[in-house]
PDB file of C-alpha atoms in Angstrom:
ATOM      1  CA  MET A   3     -36.201  -8.518 -20.973  1.00  0.00           C
ATOM      2  CA  ALA A   4     -37.415 -11.924 -22.147  1.00  0.00           C
ATOM      3  CA  TYR A   5     -41.092 -12.388 -21.317  1.00  0.00           C
ATOM      4  CA  ALA A   6     -42.954 -15.674 -21.527  1.00  0.00           C
ATOM      5  CA  VAL A   7     -46.605 -16.450 -20.728  1.00  0.00           C
ATOM      6  CA  HIS A   8     -47.103 -17.668 -17.157  1.00  0.00           C
ATOM      7  CA  TRP A   9     -50.916 -17.351 -16.834  1.00  0.00           C
ATOM      8  CA  ARG A  10     -53.659 -17.293 -19.462  1.00  0.00           C
ATOM      9  CA  GLY A  11     -57.409 -16.770 -19.095  1.00  0.00           C
ATOM     10  CA  GLU A  12     -60.208 -16.549 -21.658  1.00  0.00           C
ATOM     11  CA  PHE A  13     -63.825 -15.413 -21.572  1.00  0.00           C
ATOM     12  CA  THR A  14     -66.679 -14.298 -23.824  1.00  0.00           C
ATOM     13  CA  ASP A  15     -68.361 -10.952 -23.154  1.00  0.00           C
ATOM     14  CA  ASN A  16     -72.083 -10.119 -23.302  1.00  0.00           C
ATOM     15  CA  GLU A  17     -71.778  -9.225 -26.997  1.00  0.00           C
ATOM     16  CA  GLY A  18     -70.348 -12.631 -27.872  1.00  0.00           C
ATOM     17  CA  GLU A  19     -66.795 -11.322 -28.356  1.00  0.00           C
ATOM     18  CA  ASP A  20     -63.988 -13.636 -27.263  1.00  0.00           C
ATOM     19  CA  TRP A  21     -61.214 -12.208 -25.088  1.00  0.00           C
ATOM     20  CA  LYS A  22     -57.859 -13.553 -23.940  1.00  0.00           C
ATOM     21  CA  ILE A  23     -55.743 -12.258 -21.069  1.00  0.00           C
ATOM     22  CA  GLU A  24     -52.117 -13.281 -20.691  1.00  0.00           C
ATOM     23  CA  ILE A  25     -49.770 -12.492 -17.817  1.00  0.00           C
ATOM     24  CA  LEU A  26     -46.156 -12.810 -18.883  1.00  0.00           C
ATOM     25  CA  GLU A  27     -43.197 -13.082 -16.539  1.00  0.00           C
ATOM     26  CA  ASP A  28     -39.677 -11.945 -17.252  1.00  0.00           C
ATOM     27  CA  ALA A  29     -37.290 -14.916 -17.601  1.00  0.00           C
ATOM     28  CA  TYR A  30     -40.125 -17.422 -17.047  1.00  0.00           C
ATOM     29  CA  ALA A  31     -39.524 -20.912 -18.479  1.00  0.00           C
ATOM     30  CA  GLY A  32     -42.358 -23.023 -17.062  1.00  0.00           C
ATOM     31  CA  ASP A  33     -45.725 -24.238 -18.308  1.00  0.00           C
ATOM     32  CA  VAL A  34     -48.681 -21.933 -18.906  1.00  0.00           C
ATOM     33  CA  ASP A  35     -51.149 -21.925 -16.002  1.00  0.00           C
ATOM     34  CA  THR A  36     -54.862 -21.392 -16.657  1.00  0.00           C
ATOM     35  CA  MET A  37     -56.683 -18.522 -14.960  1.00  0.00           C
ATOM     36  CA  GLN A  38     -60.327 -19.124 -14.063  1.00  0.00           C
ATOM     37  CA  MET A  39     -62.050 -15.830 -14.885  1.00  0.00           C
ATOM     38  CA  SER A  40     -64.818 -14.482 -12.648  1.00  0.00           C
ATOM     39  CA  GLY A  41     -68.215 -13.111 -13.663  1.00  0.00           C
ATOM     40  CA  ASN A  42     -66.716  -9.622 -14.055  1.00  0.00           C
ATOM     41  CA  PRO A  43     -63.376 -10.551 -15.585  1.00  0.00           C
ATOM     42  CA  LEU A  44     -62.116  -7.302 -17.103  1.00  0.00           C
ATOM     43  CA  THR A  45     -62.472  -3.551 -16.700  1.00  0.00           C
ATOM     44  CA  ILE A  46     -60.225  -1.011 -18.472  1.00  0.00           C
ATOM     45  CA  GLU A  47     -60.335   2.670 -17.546  1.00  0.00           C
ATOM     46  CA  TRP A  48     -58.603   5.872 -18.602  1.00  0.00           C
ATOM     47  CA  PRO A  49     -58.826   8.005 -15.437  1.00  0.00           C
ATOM     48  CA  SER A  50     -58.968  11.757 -16.024  1.00  0.00           C
ATOM     49  CA  VAL A  51     -58.057  14.564 -13.650  1.00  0.00           C
ATOM     50  CA  SER A  52     -60.842  16.711 -15.128  1.00  0.00           C
ATOM     51  CA  ASP A  53     -63.268  16.978 -18.035  1.00  0.00           C
ATOM     52  CA  ASP A  54     -60.725  19.125 -19.905  1.00  0.00           C
ATOM     53  CA  LEU A  55     -58.274  17.050 -21.975  1.00  0.00           C
ATOM     54  CA  HIS A  56     -55.790  19.929 -21.905  1.00  0.00           C
ATOM     55  CA  ASP A  57     -55.278  19.370 -18.178  1.00  0.00           C
ATOM     56  CA  GLN A  58     -53.769  15.930 -18.707  1.00  0.00           C
ATOM     57  CA  SER A  59     -51.124  15.400 -21.370  1.00  0.00           C
ATOM     58  CA  ILE A  60     -50.333  11.846 -20.226  1.00  0.00           C
ATOM     59  CA  ARG A  61     -53.533   9.784 -20.333  1.00  0.00           C
ATOM     60  CA  GLY A  62     -52.545   6.597 -18.562  1.00  0.00           C
ATOM     61  CA  SER A  63     -54.907   3.629 -18.383  1.00  0.00           C
ATOM     62  CA  GLN A  64     -55.580   0.870 -15.888  1.00  0.00           C
ATOM     63  CA  ALA A  65     -56.903  -2.669 -16.171  1.00  0.00           C
ATOM     64  CA  ARG A  66     -58.772  -4.570 -13.465  1.00  0.00           C
ATOM     65  CA  ILE A  67     -58.695  -8.353 -13.923  1.00  0.00           C
ATOM     66  CA  GLU A  68     -60.863 -10.530 -11.705  1.00  0.00           C
ATOM     67  CA  VAL A  69     -60.118 -14.248 -11.385  1.00  0.00           C
ATOM     68  CA  TYR A  70     -60.816 -17.122  -9.018  1.00  0.00           C
ATOM     69  CA  SER A  71     -57.923 -18.214  -6.835  1.00  0.00           C
ATOM     70  CA  GLU A  72     -58.221 -21.993  -6.748  1.00  0.00           C
ATOM     71  CA  SER A  73     -55.530 -22.543  -4.130  1.00  0.00           C
ATOM     72  CA  ASP A  74     -54.392 -20.577  -1.127  1.00  0.00           C
ATOM     73  CA  LEU A  75     -52.528 -17.408  -2.228  1.00  0.00           C
ATOM     74  CA  GLU A  76     -52.283 -18.712  -5.792  1.00  0.00           C
ATOM     75  CA  TYR A  77     -51.239 -15.324  -7.190  1.00  0.00           C
ATOM     76  CA  ALA A  78     -49.027 -14.217  -4.297  1.00  0.00           C
ATOM     77  CA  THR A  79     -45.953 -14.223  -6.553  1.00  0.00           C
ATOM     78  CA  LEU A  80     -47.377 -11.163  -8.303  1.00  0.00           C
ATOM     79  CA  PHE A  81     -46.493  -9.152  -5.203  1.00  0.00           C
ATOM     80  CA  THR A  82     -43.065  -7.809  -6.121  1.00  0.00           C
ATOM     81  CA  SER A  83     -41.196  -4.518  -6.004  1.00  0.00           C
ATOM     82  CA  ASP A  84     -40.160  -4.973  -9.657  1.00  0.00           C
ATOM     83  CA  LYS A  85     -42.846  -3.071 -11.550  1.00  0.00           C
ATOM     84  CA  LEU A  86     -41.746  -4.470 -14.913  1.00  0.00           C
ATOM     85  CA  LYS A  87     -41.511  -8.133 -13.912  1.00  0.00           C
ATOM     86  CA  TYR A  88     -45.054  -9.085 -15.002  1.00  0.00           C
ATOM     87  CA  GLN A  89     -46.466  -7.875 -18.305  1.00  0.00           C
ATOM     88  CA  VAL A  90     -50.154  -8.092 -19.225  1.00  0.00           C
ATOM     89  CA  ASN A  91     -51.441  -8.494 -22.790  1.00  0.00           C
ATOM     90  CA  ILE A  92     -55.177  -8.369 -23.452  1.00  0.00           C
ATOM     91  CA  TYR A  93     -56.578  -9.545 -26.800  1.00  0.00           C
ATOM     92  CA  TYR A  94     -60.043  -9.219 -28.308  1.00  0.00           C
ATOM     93  CA  ALA A  95     -61.247 -11.785 -30.823  1.00  0.00           C
ATOM     94  CA  SER A  96     -58.550 -13.764 -28.960  1.00  0.00           C
ATOM     95  CA  ILE A  97     -55.838 -12.631 -31.418  1.00  0.00           C
ATOM     96  CA  THR A  98     -55.876  -8.814 -31.771  1.00  0.00           C
ATOM     97  CA  LEU A  99     -53.928  -6.902 -29.136  1.00  0.00           C
ATOM     98  CA  TYR A 100     -56.261  -4.492 -27.340  1.00  0.00           C
ATOM     99  CA  TRP A 101     -54.238  -3.382 -24.308  1.00  0.00           C
ATOM    100  CA  THR A 102     -50.804  -3.962 -22.820  1.00  0.00           C
ATOM    101  CA  GLY A 103     -49.278  -3.031 -19.489  1.00  0.00           C
ATOM    102  CA  PHE A 104     -47.716  -4.243 -16.245  1.00  0.00           C
ATOM    103  CA  ILE A 105     -49.009  -5.693 -12.996  1.00  0.00           C
ATOM    104  CA  THR A 106     -49.484  -3.092 -10.280  1.00  0.00           C
ATOM    105  CA  ALA A 107     -48.099  -5.149  -7.421  1.00  0.00           C
ATOM    106  CA  ASP A 108     -48.687  -2.620  -4.640  1.00  0.00           C
ATOM    107  CA  THR A 109     -52.471  -2.912  -5.070  1.00  0.00           C
ATOM    108  CA  TRP A 110     -52.589  -6.718  -5.108  1.00  0.00           C
ATOM    109  CA  GLN A 111     -54.558  -8.421  -2.351  1.00  0.00           C
ATOM    110  CA  GLU A 112     -56.182 -11.767  -1.646  1.00  0.00           C
ATOM    111  CA  PRO A 113     -58.731 -12.446   1.114  1.00  0.00           C
ATOM    112  CA  TYR A 114     -57.940 -14.812   3.939  1.00  0.00           C
ATOM    113  CA  THR A 115     -60.734 -17.324   3.388  1.00  0.00           C
ATOM    114  CA  ASP A 116     -61.498 -20.751   1.983  1.00  0.00           C
ATOM    115  CA  TYR A 117     -60.805 -21.161  -1.704  1.00  0.00           C
ATOM    116  CA  PRO A 118     -61.877 -20.796  -4.421  1.00  0.00           C
ATOM    117  CA  TYR A 119     -62.285 -17.059  -3.913  1.00  0.00           C
ATOM    118  CA  ARG A 120     -62.194 -13.985  -6.125  1.00  0.00           C
ATOM    119  CA  THR A 121     -58.900 -12.188  -6.589  1.00  0.00           C
ATOM    120  CA  VAL A 122     -58.450  -8.807  -8.241  1.00  0.00           C
ATOM    121  CA  ILE A 123     -55.283  -8.263 -10.290  1.00  0.00           C
ATOM    122  CA  SER A 124     -54.556  -4.644 -11.201  1.00  0.00           C
ATOM    123  CA  ALA A 125     -52.353  -3.418 -14.031  1.00  0.00           C
ATOM    124  CA  THR A 126     -51.209  -0.114 -15.496  1.00  0.00           C
ATOM    125  CA  ASP A 127     -50.163   0.660 -19.057  1.00  0.00           C
ATOM    126  CA  GLY A 128     -46.769   1.762 -17.730  1.00  0.00           C
ATOM    127  CA  LEU A 129     -46.943   5.508 -18.349  1.00  0.00           C
ATOM    128  CA  GLY A 130     -47.326   6.163 -14.631  1.00  0.00           C
ATOM    129  CA  ILE A 131     -44.250   4.040 -13.912  1.00  0.00           C
ATOM    130  CA  LEU A 132     -42.178   6.752 -15.613  1.00  0.00           C
ATOM    131  CA  LYS A 133     -42.454   8.684 -12.345  1.00  0.00           C
ATOM    132  CA  GLU A 134     -40.114   6.068 -10.868  1.00  0.00           C
ATOM    133  CA  PHE A 135     -37.289   6.911 -13.317  1.00  0.00           C
ATOM    134  CA  GLU A 136     -35.048   9.944 -12.966  1.00  0.00           C
ATOM    135  CA  PHE A 137     -34.327  11.713 -16.241  1.00  0.00           C
ATOM    136  CA  THR A 138     -30.611  11.394 -15.542  1.00  0.00           C
ATOM    137  CA  ASP A 139     -31.070   7.603 -15.943  1.00  0.00           C
ATOM    138  CA  LEU A 140     -31.108   8.259 -19.701  1.00  0.00           C
ATOM    139  CA  SER A 141     -27.643   9.888 -19.749  1.00  0.00           C
ATOM    140  CA  LEU A 142     -28.874  12.592 -22.134  1.00  0.00           C
ATOM    141  CA  ASN A 143     -26.887  15.695 -21.208  1.00  0.00           C
ATOM    142  CA  ASP A 144     -26.724  17.722 -24.418  1.00  0.00           C
ATOM    143  CA  TYR A 145     -29.009  18.825 -27.243  1.00  0.00           C
ATOM    144  CA  GLN A 146     -31.170  15.983 -28.513  1.00  0.00           C
ATOM    145  CA  THR A 147     -34.039  15.708 -30.949  1.00  0.00           C
ATOM    146  CA  ILE A 148     -37.465  15.413 -29.385  1.00  0.00           C
ATOM    147  CA  SER A 149     -37.890  12.048 -31.103  1.00  0.00           C
ATOM    148  CA  LYS A 150     -34.744  10.788 -29.330  1.00  0.00           C
ATOM    149  CA  VAL A 151     -35.902  11.975 -25.917  1.00  0.00           C
ATOM    150  CA  ILE A 152     -39.402  10.515 -26.284  1.00  0.00           C
ATOM    151  CA  HIS A 153     -38.105   7.220 -27.678  1.00  0.00           C
ATOM    152  CA  ASP A 154     -35.583   6.774 -24.855  1.00  0.00           C
ATOM    153  CA  ILE A 155     -38.169   7.629 -22.192  1.00  0.00           C
ATOM    154  CA  LEU A 156     -40.745   5.155 -23.515  1.00  0.00           C
ATOM    155  CA  GLU A 157     -38.099   2.466 -23.939  1.00  0.00           C
ATOM    156  CA  LEU A 158     -37.701   2.461 -20.148  1.00  0.00           C
ATOM    157  CA  ILE A 159     -41.118   0.799 -19.938  1.00  0.00           C
ATOM    158  CA  ASN A 160     -40.472  -1.544 -22.886  1.00  0.00           C
ATOM    159  CA  ILE A 161     -42.263   0.621 -25.449  1.00  0.00           C
ATOM    160  CA  ASP A 162     -39.969   0.610 -28.472  1.00  0.00           C
ATOM    161  CA  ALA A 163     -42.384   2.177 -30.979  1.00  0.00           C
ATOM    162  CA  PHE A 164     -44.944   4.963 -30.977  1.00  0.00           C
ATOM    163  CA  THR A 165     -47.087   6.947 -33.397  1.00  0.00           C
ATOM    164  CA  GLU A 166     -47.409  10.739 -33.448  1.00  0.00           C
ATOM    165  CA  TYR A 167     -49.886  13.070 -35.118  1.00  0.00           C
ATOM    166  CA  VAL A 168     -48.213  16.443 -34.581  1.00  0.00           C
ATOM    167  CA  ASN A 169     -48.191  18.815 -37.530  1.00  0.00           C
ATOM    168  CA  VAL A 170     -46.839  22.119 -36.264  1.00  0.00           C
ATOM    169  CA  TYR A 171     -43.322  22.872 -37.481  1.00  0.00           C
ATOM    170  CA  PRO A 172     -40.402  25.178 -36.598  1.00  0.00           C
ATOM    171  CA  THR A 173     -40.631  28.478 -38.479  1.00  0.00           C
ATOM    172  CA  LEU A 174     -37.396  27.874 -40.388  1.00  0.00           C
ATOM    173  CA  ALA A 175     -38.142  24.250 -41.224  1.00  0.00           C
ATOM    174  CA  SER A 176     -38.002  23.598 -44.969  1.00  0.00           C
ATOM    175  CA  ASP A 177     -39.652  20.175 -44.859  1.00  0.00           C
ATOM    176  CA  LYS A 178     -43.299  20.341 -43.815  1.00  0.00           C
ATOM    177  CA  GLY A 179     -44.825  17.499 -45.801  1.00  0.00           C
ATOM    178  CA  VAL A 180     -47.158  14.854 -44.421  1.00  0.00           C
ATOM    179  CA  THR A 181     -44.263  12.460 -43.773  1.00  0.00           C
ATOM    180  CA  ASP A 182     -42.115  15.122 -42.071  1.00  0.00           C
ATOM    181  CA  SER A 183     -42.132  15.434 -38.302  1.00  0.00           C
ATOM    182  CA  PRO A 184     -41.316  18.301 -35.955  1.00  0.00           C
ATOM    183  CA  PHE A 185     -40.004  15.676 -33.542  1.00  0.00           C
ATOM    184  CA  ASP A 186     -36.752  15.221 -35.457  1.00  0.00           C
ATOM    185  CA  GLN A 187     -36.615  18.862 -36.569  1.00  0.00           C
ATOM    186  CA  THR A 188     -36.614  20.246 -33.025  1.00  0.00           C
ATOM    187  CA  ARG A 189     -33.881  19.827 -30.436  1.00  0.00           C
ATOM    188  CA  VAL A 190     -34.059  20.401 -26.702  1.00  0.00           C
ATOM    189  CA  TRP A 191     -31.385  21.090 -24.084  1.00  0.00           C
ATOM    190  CA  CYS A 192     -31.693  18.002 -21.877  1.00  0.00           C
ATOM    191  CA  ILE A 193     -29.972  19.491 -18.867  1.00  0.00           C
ATOM    192  CA  ILE A 194     -33.187  21.335 -17.992  1.00  0.00           C
ATOM    193  CA  TRP A 195     -34.569  18.015 -16.682  1.00  0.00           C
ATOM    194  CA  GLU A 196     -31.559  17.012 -14.588  1.00  0.00           C
ATOM    195  CA  ASP A 197     -33.698  17.261 -11.424  1.00  0.00           C
ATOM    196  CA  SER A 198     -36.873  15.842 -12.976  1.00  0.00           C
ATOM    197  CA  THR A 199     -38.425  12.447 -13.567  1.00  0.00           C
ATOM    198  CA  CYS A 200     -38.921  10.988 -17.020  1.00  0.00           C
ATOM    199  CA  TYR A 201     -42.656  11.466 -16.532  1.00  0.00           C
ATOM    200  CA  ASP A 202     -42.117  15.205 -15.974  1.00  0.00           C
ATOM    201  CA  ALA A 203     -39.896  15.499 -19.040  1.00  0.00           C
ATOM    202  CA  LEU A 204     -42.412  13.708 -21.272  1.00  0.00           C
ATOM    203  CA  GLU A 205     -45.208  15.883 -19.942  1.00  0.00           C
ATOM    204  CA  ASP A 206     -43.206  19.076 -20.614  1.00  0.00           C
ATOM    205  CA  ILE A 207     -42.504  18.036 -24.205  1.00  0.00           C
ATOM    206  CA  LEU A 208     -46.146  17.193 -24.891  1.00  0.00           C
ATOM    207  CA  LYS A 209     -47.276  20.544 -23.521  1.00  0.00           C
ATOM    208  CA  LEU A 210     -44.972  22.295 -25.996  1.00  0.00           C
ATOM    209  CA  PHE A 211     -47.231  20.996 -28.762  1.00  0.00           C
ATOM    210  CA  ASN A 212     -50.503  21.031 -26.812  1.00  0.00           C
ATOM    211  CA  ALA A 213     -50.446  17.264 -27.275  1.00  0.00           C
ATOM    212  CA  GLY A 214     -51.236  14.134 -25.317  1.00  0.00           C
ATOM    213  CA  ILE A 215     -50.224  10.481 -25.241  1.00  0.00           C
ATOM    214  CA  LYS A 216     -52.619   7.566 -24.848  1.00  0.00           C
ATOM    215  CA  GLN A 217     -52.681   3.830 -25.506  1.00  0.00           C
ATOM    216  CA  GLU A 218     -55.089   2.789 -28.248  1.00  0.00           C
ATOM    217  CA  LEU A 219     -55.419  -0.839 -29.342  1.00  0.00           C
ATOM    218  CA  GLY A 220     -52.068  -1.754 -27.865  1.00  0.00           C
ATOM    219  CA  GLU A 221     -50.225   1.174 -29.475  1.00  0.00           C
ATOM    220  CA  PHE A 222     -49.055   4.390 -27.846  1.00  0.00           C
ATOM    221  CA  ILE A 223     -50.306   7.429 -29.750  1.00  0.00           C
ATOM    222  CA  ILE A 224     -49.217  11.068 -29.432  1.00  0.00           C
ATOM    223  CA  TYR A 225     -51.658  13.554 -30.922  1.00  0.00           C
ATOM    224  CA  ARG A 226     -52.323  17.300 -30.911  1.00  0.00           C
ATOM    225  CA  TYR A 227     -55.745  17.971 -29.440  1.00  0.00           C
ATOM    226  CA  LYS A 228     -56.582  20.541 -32.133  1.00  0.00           C
ATOM    227  CA  GLU A 229     -55.922  18.072 -34.933  1.00  0.00           C
ATOM    228  CA  LEU A 230     -58.645  15.765 -33.630  1.00  0.00           C
ATOM    229  CA  ASP A 231     -61.040  18.160 -35.395  1.00  0.00           C
ATOM    230  CA  ASP A 232     -59.504  17.355 -38.778  1.00  0.00           C
ATOM    231  CA  THR A 233     -61.181  14.889 -41.123  1.00  0.00           C
ATOM    232  CA  THR A 234     -57.796  13.231 -41.690  1.00  0.00           C
ATOM    233  CA  MET A 235     -54.842  13.350 -39.315  1.00  0.00           C
ATOM    234  CA  TYR A 236     -51.372  12.913 -40.790  1.00  0.00           C
ATOM    235  CA  GLY A 237     -48.780  11.236 -38.645  1.00  0.00           C
ATOM    236  CA  ARG A 238     -45.651   9.140 -38.404  1.00  0.00           C
ATOM    237  CA  ASP A 239     -44.991   5.662 -37.022  1.00  0.00           C
ATOM    238  CA  TRP A 240     -41.678   5.704 -35.137  1.00  0.00           C
ATOM    239  CA  THR A 241     -39.802   2.409 -34.757  1.00  0.00           C
ATOM    240  CA  THR A 242     -36.560   3.968 -33.476  1.00  0.00           C
ATOM    241  CA  ALA A 243     -35.454   7.467 -32.506  1.00  0.00           C
ATOM    242  CA  THR A 244     -34.649   8.180 -36.163  1.00  0.00           C
ATOM    243  CA  ASN A 245     -36.737   5.801 -38.303  1.00  0.00           C
ATOM    244  CA  LYS A 246     -40.304   6.718 -39.171  1.00  0.00           C
ATOM    245  CA  SER A 247     -42.937   6.144 -41.856  1.00  0.00           C
ATOM    246  CA  GLY A 248     -46.061   8.077 -42.750  1.00  0.00           C
ATOM    247  CA  THR A 249     -49.538   7.110 -41.560  1.00  0.00           C
ATOM    248  CA  THR A 250     -53.016   8.616 -41.401  1.00  0.00           C
ATOM    249  CA  LYS A 251     -55.966   8.445 -39.024  1.00  0.00           C
ATOM    250  CA  THR A 252     -59.614   9.396 -39.396  1.00  0.00           C
ATOM    251  CA  PRO A 253     -60.910  10.603 -36.011  1.00  0.00           C
ATOM    252  CA  LEU A 254     -64.495   9.923 -35.035  1.00  0.00           C
ATOM    253  CA  GLN A 255     -66.572  13.013 -35.770  1.00  0.00           C
ATOM    254  CA  TYR A 256     -69.399  14.040 -33.470  1.00  0.00           C
ATOM    255  CA  ILE A 257     -72.097  16.660 -33.969  1.00  0.00           C
ATOM    256  CA  ASP A 258     -72.237  19.140 -31.091  1.00  0.00           C
TER     257      ASP A 258
END
């Protein structure tokens, strides 16, 4: 897909931080239109099914963008059955990517009234869209590394890189250093998901490691819940199904 910016809006929050929101359209070649932000321009949430993180391996997020429609049905083109047609990038300090996702067209609505009027544009980070893809769409029918399966699943929603902090290894694995990953040391028989969605397959794999996936600062992170207790988490940045490099993370520590 070739995305280009169709709409752009900017605002300053109550703390004086500058934000920029861009809506990109696949195959768009026109000028950039300005969005007039409302008094409550942006809300980002990570809905949870319960207070227990272990109940939700896939922690999808949602963005609520509120703008003024300055002409009748100005944003009606966002209503489309193609859930990957419009991408949303949200930046803080106007340059640092904070969140990325796709317009949720089935929740779009505009009031029938005189303009200008407030319009709410909803977006999802894309993880929920994986429910729309059958696992057989990937054409993975034999044994594959976990890194291959995860990479190919995320690529369906235009995520071509991810980071993982999973440090539990197969018993017979000889390489267990900080730059080694169980994701390319473990293979799975893909036929077990022939009647499943890609969302189900990703969830099953994460549960194998008692892990979860979540977007943080525009990146998709996989982490084992137990390792969040560690002072330093050791992980790998994956750019393809086979290429990775070591990384570390220092989780926030709280006193209970």
